[in-house]
PDB file of C-alpha atoms in Angstrom:
ATOM      1  CA  MET A 107      54.796  71.799  22.069  1.00 69.00           C
ATOM      2  CA  ILE A 108      54.612  71.458  18.257  1.00 69.00           C
ATOM      3  CA  ARG A 109      55.812  67.724  18.821  1.00 68.00           C
ATOM      4  CA  PHE A 110      53.069  67.251  21.377  1.00 66.00           C
ATOM      5  CA  PHE A 111      50.240  68.331  19.228  1.00 65.00           C
ATOM      6  CA  LEU A 112      52.301  66.081  16.357  1.00 65.00           C
ATOM      7  CA  CYS A 113      51.938  63.217  18.366  1.00 66.00           C
ATOM      8  CA  SER A 114      48.465  63.625  19.698  1.00 70.00           C
ATOM      9  CA  ALA A 115      47.553  63.875  16.216  1.00 67.00           C
ATOM     10  CA  LEU A 116      49.542  60.677  15.075  1.00 65.00           C
ATOM     11  CA  LEU A 117      47.652  59.064  18.241  1.00 66.00           C
ATOM     12  CA  PHE A 118      44.338  60.374  16.912  1.00 67.00           C
ATOM     13  CA  VAL A 119      44.599  58.795  13.486  1.00 64.00           C
ATOM     14  CA  GLY A 120      45.815  55.838  14.869  1.00 66.00           C
ATOM     15  CA  LEU A 121      42.769  55.433  16.542  1.00 64.00           C
ATOM     16  CA  SER A 122      40.407  56.263  13.905  1.00 71.00           C
ATOM     17  CA  HIS A 123      41.996  53.774  12.071  1.00 68.00           C
ATOM     18  CA  VAL A 124      41.703  50.962  14.422  1.00 66.00           C
ATOM     19  CA  GLN A 125      38.085  51.662  15.040  1.00 69.00           C
ATOM     20  CA  ALA A 126      37.331  51.805  11.314  1.00 73.00           C
ATOM     21  CA  GLN A 127      38.990  48.397  10.735  1.00 72.00           C
ATOM     22  CA  LYS A 128      37.026  46.868  13.869  1.00 75.00           C
ATOM     23  CA  LYS A 129      33.959  48.384  12.163  1.00 77.00           C
ATOM     24  CA  SER A 130      34.936  46.758   9.333  1.00 79.00           C
ATOM     25  CA  GLU A 131      35.537  43.530  10.512  1.00 80.00           C
ATOM     26  CA  LEU A 132      32.080  43.674  12.448  1.00 80.00           C
ATOM     27  CA  ILE A 133      30.334  44.417   9.066  1.00 86.00           C
ATOM     28  CA  ASP A 134      31.930  41.327   7.700  1.00 79.00           C
ATOM     29  CA  GLN A 135      31.044  39.113  10.552  1.00 82.00           C
ATOM     30  CA  ASN A 136      27.714  40.405  10.533  1.00 81.00           C
ATOM     31  CA  GLN A 137      27.282  39.649   6.736  1.00 81.00           C
ATOM     32  CA  GLU A 138      28.574  36.007   7.598  1.00 83.00           C
ATOM     33  CA  LEU A 139      26.308  35.246  10.393  1.00 82.00           C
ATOM     34  CA  LYS A 140      23.364  36.412   8.067  1.00 80.00           C
ATOM     35  CA  TYR A 141      24.396  34.012   5.237  1.00 80.00           C
ATOM     36  CA  LYS A 142      24.502  31.238   7.984  1.00 83.00           C
ATOM     37  CA  LEU A 143      21.281  32.199   9.399  1.00 81.00           C
ATOM     38  CA  ASP A 144      19.890  32.364   5.663  1.00 82.00           C
ATOM     39  CA  SER A 145      21.447  28.976   5.324  1.00 79.00           C
ATOM     40  CA  VAL A 146      20.196  27.119   8.629  1.00 75.00           C
ATOM     41  CA  SER A 147      16.762  28.897   7.822  1.00 81.00           C
ATOM     42  CA  ARG A 148      16.615  27.037   4.445  1.00 80.00           C
ATOM     43  CA  ILE A 149      17.261  23.930   5.784  1.00 77.00           C
ATOM     44  CA  VAL A 150      14.913  24.116   8.741  1.00 73.00           C
ATOM     45  CA  SER A 151      12.319  24.803   5.980  1.00 80.00           C
ATOM     46  CA  THR A 152      12.986  21.858   4.054  1.00 73.00           C
ATOM     47  CA  ALA A 153      12.828  19.515   7.123  1.00 70.00           C
ATOM     48  CA  GLN A 154       9.530  20.899   7.778  1.00 81.00           C
ATOM     49  CA  HIS A 155       8.384  20.439   4.159  1.00 82.00           C
ATOM     50  CA  ASN A 156       9.673  16.961   4.219  1.00 71.00           C
ATOM     51  CA  GLU A 157       7.875  16.320   7.719  1.00 79.00           C
ATOM     52  CA  LYS A 158       4.443  17.341   6.813  1.00 81.00           C
ATOM     53  CA  LEU A 159       4.895  15.124   3.377  1.00 77.00           C
ATOM     54  CA  GLY A 160       6.107  12.399   6.032  1.00 69.00           C
ATOM     55  CA  LEU A 161       3.068  12.678   8.324  1.00 77.00           C
ATOM     56  CA  GLN A 162       0.429  12.746   4.997  1.00 77.00           C
ATOM     57  CA  ARG A 163       1.968   9.516   3.755  1.00 78.00           C
ATOM     58  CA  ALA A 164       2.299   8.229   7.071  1.00 70.00           C
ATOM     59  CA  ASP A 165      -1.395   8.962   7.575  1.00 81.00           C
ATOM     60  CA  GLU A 166      -2.480   7.685   4.350  1.00 79.00           C
ATOM     61  CA  LEU A 167      -1.042   4.250   4.602  1.00 65.00           C
ATOM     62  CA  GLN A 168      -2.255   3.954   8.500  1.00 84.00           C
ATOM     63  CA  VAL A 169      -6.029   3.921   6.896  1.00 83.00           C
ATOM     64  CA  GLN A 170      -5.052   1.397   4.435  1.00 82.00           C
ATOM     65  CA  VAL A 171      -3.685  -0.745   7.272  1.00 66.00           C
ATOM     66  CA  THR A 172      -6.565  -0.275   9.301  1.00 86.00           C
ATOM     67  CA  GLU A 173      -8.820  -0.995   6.906  1.00 84.00           C
ATOM     68  CA  LEU A 174      -6.839  -4.050   5.809  1.00 63.00           C
ATOM     69  CA  GLN A 175      -6.738  -5.213   9.270  1.00 82.00           C
ATOM     70  CA  ASP A 176     -10.483  -4.014   9.695  1.00 84.00           C
ATOM     71  CA  ALA A 177     -11.388  -6.981   6.828  1.00 78.00           C
ATOM     72  CA  ASN A 178      -8.912  -9.594   8.550  1.00 76.00           C
ATOM     73  CA  ALA A 179     -10.000  -8.980  11.875  1.00 84.00           C
ATOM     74  CA  THR A 180     -13.764  -9.610  10.616  1.00 83.00           C
ATOM     75  CA  LEU A 181     -12.580 -12.708   8.425  1.00 70.00           C
ATOM     76  CA  MET A 182     -11.145 -14.349  11.574  1.00 80.00           C
ATOM     77  CA  LYS A 183     -14.019 -13.488  13.377  1.00 83.00           C
ATOM     78  CA  ASN A 184     -16.195 -15.567  10.729  1.00 72.00           C
ATOM     79  CA  LEU A 185     -13.896 -18.517  11.050  1.00 68.00           C
ATOM     80  CA  ASN A 186     -13.924 -18.501  14.744  1.00 75.00           C
ATOM     81  CA  SER A 187     -17.708 -18.817  14.645  1.00 72.00           C
ATOM     82  CA  PHE A 188     -17.789 -20.992  11.837  1.00 62.00           C
ATOM     83  CA  ALA A 189     -15.424 -23.091  13.747  1.00 67.00           C
ATOM     84  CA  ALA A 190     -17.756 -23.202  16.847  1.00 72.00           C
ATOM     85  CA  LEU A 191     -20.245 -24.562  14.840  1.00 67.00           C
ATOM     86  CA  SER A 192     -18.684 -27.000  12.986  1.00 65.00           C
ATOM     87  CA  SER A 193     -19.859 -30.219  14.535  1.00 68.00           C
ATOM     88  CA  GLN A 194     -23.659 -29.086  14.245  1.00 73.00           C
ATOM     89  CA  ASN A 195     -23.369 -27.396  10.341  1.00 72.00           C
ATOM     90  CA  SER A 196     -20.591 -28.922   8.127  1.00 73.00           C
ATOM     91  CA  GLU A 197     -21.856 -26.839   5.138  1.00 73.00           C
ATOM     92  CA  ASN A 198     -20.769 -23.436   7.178  1.00 73.00           C
ATOM     93  CA  ILE A 199     -17.504 -25.102   7.830  1.00 70.00           C
ATOM     94  CA  ASN A 200     -17.132 -25.406   3.852  1.00 71.00           C
ATOM     95  CA  LYS A 201     -18.490 -21.924   3.358  1.00 72.00           C
ATOM     96  CA  THR A 202     -15.816 -20.584   5.856  1.00 66.00           C
ATOM     97  CA  LEU A 203     -13.058 -22.409   4.211  1.00 65.00           C
ATOM     98  CA  ALA A 204     -14.317 -21.080   0.639  1.00 67.00           C
ATOM     99  CA  THR A 205     -13.641 -17.711   2.419  1.00 61.00           C
ATOM    100  CA  LEU A 206     -10.607 -18.301   3.811  1.00 58.00           C
ATOM    101  CA  LYS A 207      -9.243 -19.469   0.178  1.00 60.00           C
ATOM    102  CA  ARG A 208     -10.591 -16.603  -1.177  1.00 59.00           C
ATOM    103  CA  LYS A 209      -8.547 -14.181   1.194  1.00 57.00           C
ATOM    104  CA  GLU A 210      -5.627 -16.229   0.902  1.00 57.00           C
ATOM    105  CA  GLU A 211      -5.738 -15.570  -2.776  1.00 54.00           C
ATOM    106  CA  GLN A 212      -6.559 -11.771  -2.297  1.00 51.00           C
ATOM    107  CA  LEU A 213      -3.718 -11.805  -0.173  1.00 51.00           C
ATOM    108  CA  LYS A 214      -1.465 -13.469  -2.722  1.00 45.00           C
ATOM    109  CA  GLY A 215      -2.679 -10.812  -5.009  1.00 44.00           C
ATOM    110  CA  ILE A 216      -1.277  -8.315  -2.868  1.00 48.00           C
ATOM    111  CA  THR A 217       2.133  -9.803  -2.048  1.00 45.00           C
ATOM    112  CA  ASP A 218       2.317 -10.157  -6.284  1.00 43.00           C
ATOM    113  CA  GLY A 219       1.352  -6.839  -6.346  1.00 42.00           C
ATOM    114  CA  VAL A 220       4.249  -5.339  -3.807  1.00 46.00           C
ATOM    115  CA  ALA A 221       6.768  -8.028  -5.656  1.00 45.00           C
ATOM    116  CA  SER A 222       5.638  -6.631  -8.863  1.00 51.00           C
ATOM    117  CA  ASN A 223       6.269  -2.879  -7.990  1.00 53.00           C
ATOM    118  CA  ASP A 224      10.012  -4.062  -6.676  1.00 61.00           C
ATOM    119  CA  SER A 225      10.439  -5.592  -9.852  1.00 77.00           C
ATOM    120  CA  THR A 226       9.122  -2.735 -11.841  1.00 77.00           C
ATOM    121  CA  ALA A 227      12.137  -0.195  -9.984  1.00 82.00           C
ATOM    122  CA  VAL A 228      14.988  -2.436 -10.929  1.00 85.00           C
ATOM    123  CA  MET A 229      13.836  -2.745 -14.497  1.00 87.00           C
ATOM    124  CA  ILE A 230      13.383   1.345 -14.884  1.00 90.00           C
ATOM    125  CA  LEU A 231      16.775   1.235 -12.804  1.00 87.00           C
ATOM    126  CA  THR A 232      18.423  -0.869 -15.122  1.00 89.00           C
ATOM    127  CA  ASN A 233      16.673   0.628 -18.204  1.00 89.00           C
ATOM    128  CA  SER A 234      17.997   3.935 -16.947  1.00 87.00           C
ATOM    129  CA  LYS A 235      21.142   2.736 -16.830  1.00 88.00           C
ATOM    130  CA  GLN A 236      21.420   1.284 -20.337  1.00 90.00           C
ATOM    131  CA  VAL A 237      19.957   4.399 -21.866  1.00 89.00           C
ATOM    132  CA  LEU A 238      21.826   7.061 -20.157  1.00 89.00           C
ATOM    133  CA  GLY A 239      25.009   5.701 -19.539  1.00 87.00           C
ATOM    134  CA  GLU A 240      26.401   3.952 -16.450  1.00 84.00           C
ATOM    135  CA  ASN A 241      27.625   7.275 -15.095  1.00 86.00           C
ATOM    136  CA  ALA A 242      24.037   8.698 -15.173  1.00 87.00           C
ATOM    137  CA  LYS A 243      22.723  10.113 -11.582  1.00 92.00           C
ATOM    138  CA  VAL A 244      20.384   7.356 -10.935  1.00 92.00           C
ATOM    139  CA  GLY A 245      19.185   6.132  -7.518  1.00 91.00           C
ATOM    140  CA  VAL A 246      16.205   4.179  -5.692  1.00 90.00           C
ATOM    141  CA  SER A 247      14.734   5.557  -2.582  1.00 87.00           C
ATOM    142  CA  ASP A 248      11.477   3.802  -1.079  1.00 85.00           C
ATOM    143  CA  GLY A 249      10.811   1.900  -4.410  1.00 86.00           C
ATOM    144  CA  THR A 250      11.254   4.959  -6.317  1.00 93.00           C
ATOM    145  CA  VAL A 251      13.708   6.049  -9.040  1.00 94.00           C
ATOM    146  CA  ILE A 252      15.399   9.006  -9.142  1.00 94.00           C
ATOM    147  CA  ILE A 253      17.218  10.265 -12.297  1.00 94.00           C
ATOM    148  CA  SER A 254      18.644  13.821 -11.446  1.00 93.00           C
ATOM    149  CA  GLU A 255      20.724  16.359 -13.080  1.00 93.00           C
ATOM    150  CA  LYS A 256      22.078  19.950 -11.986  1.00 92.00           C
ATOM    151  CA  LEU A 257      19.422  22.747 -12.887  1.00 91.00           C
ATOM    152  CA  ASP A 258      22.007  24.491 -14.511  1.00 89.00           C
ATOM    153  CA  PHE A 259      22.220  21.779 -17.101  1.00 93.00           C
ATOM    154  CA  PHE A 260      18.477  22.730 -18.587  1.00 93.00           C
ATOM    155  CA  PHE A 261      18.298  26.600 -17.167  1.00 91.00           C
ATOM    156  CA  ALA A 262      21.240  29.111 -17.605  1.00 83.00           C
ATOM    157  CA  ASP A 263      22.714  29.602 -14.700  1.00 75.00           C
ATOM    158  CA  GLY A 264      19.548  27.739 -12.854  1.00 76.00           C
ATOM    159  CA  VAL A 265      16.970  30.428 -13.654  1.00 80.00           C
ATOM    160  CA  GLY A 266      14.543  31.056 -16.429  1.00 83.00           C
ATOM    161  CA  THR A 267      12.263  28.586 -18.064  1.00 88.00           C
ATOM    162  CA  ASN A 268      13.289  28.349 -21.338  1.00 91.00           C
ATOM    163  CA  ALA A 269      15.183  24.665 -21.615  1.00 91.00           C
ATOM    164  CA  SER A 270      18.502  24.454 -23.106  1.00 92.00           C
ATOM    165  CA  ILE A 271      19.235  22.896 -26.556  1.00 91.00           C
ATOM    166  CA  GLU A 272      22.062  20.887 -24.905  1.00 90.00           C
ATOM    167  CA  SER A 273      19.426  19.232 -22.622  1.00 93.00           C
ATOM    168  CA  ARG A 274      16.774  17.827 -25.284  1.00 93.00           C
ATOM    169  CA  ASP A 275      18.978  14.463 -25.979  1.00 93.00           C
ATOM    170  CA  TRP A 276      19.014  14.043 -22.268  1.00 95.00           C
ATOM    171  CA  LEU A 277      15.159  14.639 -22.171  1.00 96.00           C
ATOM    172  CA  GLU A 278      14.757  12.315 -25.195  1.00 96.00           C
ATOM    173  CA  ASN A 279      16.476   9.235 -23.264  1.00 95.00           C
ATOM    174  CA  VAL A 280      14.590   9.903 -20.222  1.00 95.00           C
ATOM    175  CA  ALA A 281      11.430   9.503 -22.407  1.00 96.00           C
ATOM    176  CA  LYS A 282      12.416   6.136 -23.848  1.00 95.00           C
ATOM    177  CA  VAL A 283      12.969   5.000 -20.541  1.00 94.00           C
ATOM    178  CA  ALA A 284       9.049   6.298 -19.418  1.00 94.00           C
ATOM    179  CA  ASN A 285       7.560   5.071 -22.525  1.00 95.00           C
ATOM    180  CA  ALA A 286       9.102   1.518 -21.726  1.00 93.00           C
ATOM    181  CA  ASN A 287       7.795   1.657 -18.727  1.00 92.00           C
ATOM    182  CA  PRO A 288       4.174   3.002 -18.986  1.00 91.00           C
ATOM    183  CA  LYS A 289       2.786   1.615 -15.575  1.00 88.00           C
ATOM    184  CA  SER A 290       4.798   3.910 -13.689  1.00 92.00           C
ATOM    185  CA  ILE A 291       3.463   7.590 -12.312  1.00 94.00           C
ATOM    186  CA  ILE A 292       6.652  10.354 -13.320  1.00 96.00           C
ATOM    187  CA  THR A 293       7.260  13.242 -11.000  1.00 96.00           C
ATOM    188  CA  VAL A 294       9.084  16.262 -12.313  1.00 97.00           C
ATOM    189  CA  ALA A 295      10.486  18.363  -9.534  1.00 96.00           C
ATOM    190  CA  SER A 296      12.579  21.232  -9.910  1.00 95.00           C
ATOM    191  CA  LEU A 297      14.547  22.194  -6.327  1.00 94.00           C
ATOM    192  CA  ASN A 298      16.303  25.451  -5.910  1.00 89.00           C
ATOM    193  CA  ILE A 299      17.936  27.209  -3.196  1.00 88.00           C
ATOM    194  CA  THR A 300      16.289  30.165  -3.474  1.00 83.00           C
ATOM    195  CA  GLY A 301      12.778  29.667  -2.062  1.00 82.00           C
ATOM    196  CA  GLU A 302      10.963  30.510  -5.455  1.00 86.00           C
ATOM    197  CA  MET A 303       8.471  28.432  -6.002  1.00 91.00           C
ATOM    198  CA  ASP A 304       6.661  29.994  -8.691  1.00 92.00           C
ATOM    199  CA  ILE A 305       9.853  29.967 -10.724  1.00 91.00           C
ATOM    200  CA  ALA A 306      10.765  26.100  -9.710  1.00 93.00           C
ATOM    201  CA  ILE A 307       7.193  25.034 -10.553  1.00 95.00           C
ATOM    202  CA  GLN A 308       7.500  26.921 -14.350  1.00 94.00           C
ATOM    203  CA  GLN A 309      10.403  24.819 -14.687  1.00 95.00           C
ATOM    204  CA  ALA A 310       9.052  21.675 -13.895  1.00 96.00           C
ATOM    205  CA  THR A 311       6.106  22.123 -16.131  1.00 96.00           C
ATOM    206  CA  ALA A 312       8.434  23.473 -18.803  1.00 95.00           C
ATOM    207  CA  ILE A 313      10.423  20.131 -18.793  1.00 96.00           C
ATOM    208  CA  ALA A 314       7.213  18.061 -18.219  1.00 97.00           C
ATOM    209  CA  SER A 315       5.855  19.725 -21.403  1.00 96.00           C
ATOM    210  CA  ILE A 316       8.915  18.947 -23.682  1.00 96.00           C
ATOM    211  CA  LEU A 317       8.358  15.043 -22.291  1.00 96.00           C
ATOM    212  CA  ILE A 318       4.939  15.035 -23.146  1.00 96.00           C
ATOM    213  CA  LYS A 319       4.448  17.375 -26.456  1.00 96.00           C
ATOM    214  CA  ASP A 320       8.098  16.529 -27.970  1.00 95.00           C
ATOM    215  CA  PHE A 321       8.797  12.994 -26.755  1.00 96.00           C
ATOM    216  CA  GLY A 322       5.256  11.431 -26.572  1.00 95.00           C
ATOM    217  CA  VAL A 323       5.017  10.566 -22.754  1.00 96.00           C
ATOM    218  CA  ASN A 324       1.647  10.398 -21.373  1.00 96.00           C
ATOM    219  CA  GLY A 325       0.650  13.345 -19.790  1.00 94.00           C
ATOM    220  CA  GLU A 326      -1.844  11.866 -17.193  1.00 95.00           C
ATOM    221  CA  ARG A 327       1.341  10.258 -15.877  1.00 95.00           C
ATOM    222  CA  ILE A 328       3.401  13.162 -15.034  1.00 96.00           C
ATOM    223  CA  ILE A 329       3.022  15.624 -12.272  1.00 96.00           C
ATOM    224  CA  ALA A 330       5.336  18.738 -12.139  1.00 96.00           C
ATOM    225  CA  VAL A 331       6.146  19.985  -8.748  1.00 96.00           C
ATOM    226  CA  GLY A 332       8.571  22.689  -7.406  1.00 93.00           C
ATOM    227  CA  GLN A 333      10.438  21.963  -4.365  1.00 92.00           C
ATOM    228  CA  ASP A 334      13.118  23.892  -1.796  1.00 90.00           C
ATOM    229  CA  GLY A 335      16.328  22.111  -2.687  1.00 85.00           C
ATOM    230  CA  GLY A 336      18.063  23.311   0.597  1.00 84.00           C
ATOM    231  CA  LEU A 337      21.382  23.624  -0.191  1.00 84.00           C
ATOM    232  CA  ARG A 338      21.514  22.192  -3.522  1.00 86.00           C
ATOM    233  CA  GLU A 339      19.738  22.891  -6.876  1.00 89.00           C
ATOM    234  CA  SER A 340      18.820  20.213  -9.316  1.00 93.00           C
ATOM    235  CA  LEU A 341      15.920  18.642 -11.285  1.00 95.00           C
ATOM    236  CA  GLN A 342      14.737  15.298 -10.800  1.00 95.00           C
ATOM    237  CA  ILE A 343      12.735  12.780 -12.498  1.00 96.00           C
ATOM    238  CA  LYS A 344      11.098  10.348 -10.327  1.00 96.00           C
ATOM    239  CA  PHE A 345       9.600   6.861 -11.137  1.00 95.00           C
ATOM    240  CA  GLN A 346       7.021   5.350  -8.795  1.00 92.00           C
ATOM    241  CA  PRO A 347       4.678   2.398  -8.968  1.00 86.00           C
ATOM    242  CA  ASN A 348       0.711   3.533  -9.362  1.00 77.00           C
ATOM    243  CA  TYR A 349      -0.022   3.312  -5.681  1.00 62.00           C
ATOM    244  CA  LYS A 350      -3.679   4.510  -6.153  1.00 60.00           C
ATOM    245  CA  ALA A 351      -4.215   2.086  -8.293  1.00 48.00           C
ATOM    246  CA  PHE A 352      -2.593  -0.936  -6.131  1.00 44.00           C
ATOM    247  CA  TYR A 353      -4.498   0.516  -2.912  1.00 53.00           C
ATOM    248  CA  ASP A 354      -7.742   0.498  -4.997  1.00 55.00           C
ATOM    249  CA  MET A 355      -7.269  -3.246  -6.024  1.00 49.00           C
ATOM    250  CA  ALA A 356      -6.180  -4.281  -2.681  1.00 50.00           C
ATOM    251  CA  LYS A 357      -9.290  -2.378  -1.128  1.00 58.00           C
ATOM    252  CA  GLY A 358     -11.373  -3.880  -3.850  1.00 56.00           C
ATOM    253  CA  ASN A 359     -10.437  -7.384  -3.269  1.00 56.00           C
ATOM    254  CA  ALA A 360     -10.400  -7.119   0.730  1.00 54.00           C
ATOM    255  CA  LYS A 361     -14.438  -6.373   0.225  1.00 61.00           C
ATOM    256  CA  ASN A 362     -15.113  -9.398  -1.700  1.00 60.00           C
TER     257      ASN A 362
END
């Protein structure tokens, strides 16, 4: 009888141990799934944000294209009208040819502007490599030159808003690139993986402030933004052409 009770007790203890072990495994699996869910949620959030920006940019470009197409359609309509009356009124033909020449010059101005923007990007890229070194993290995307570095290079453990002393030499070199290319627009973007946009914006603002106050970069050229970095943290300084000035120039030419 005693042996029976001992066996039963051992069996009960063994079953309890197995159940505890399974419960622990389920808890671990649940935690792992939670981490994966959080990661996927951040990726989805980033994709939605990028999609929104892309749609906004597409809308802006579509408006510009429509206005230029309307201007060109008006020109072609006038040209056809003048051509039909050329036998009756040579003066109208001369006016049409003059208008066509002016529009060609306007289109050439737009083309030259695009080429100038591309040339500026190449110049900034080359300048960045020369100042920051060949191993600098510099790239080009859609005409925008992006200089980046890990977030914890500027802020301890990637948090806080006080830039480290070690990062100042790097920022000074970036300021040299900025001041050597005064026509570009600069965006300072802090990307984090926590989704805390308030802190990200404060960090970007702190870096922008150093570039302006300590190294003489024109503050009217700089925009500070916070972004969800998805699965990576970094601080990016982006140089891009002044698209608004270019669009205003093209729009003004089209109206003349």
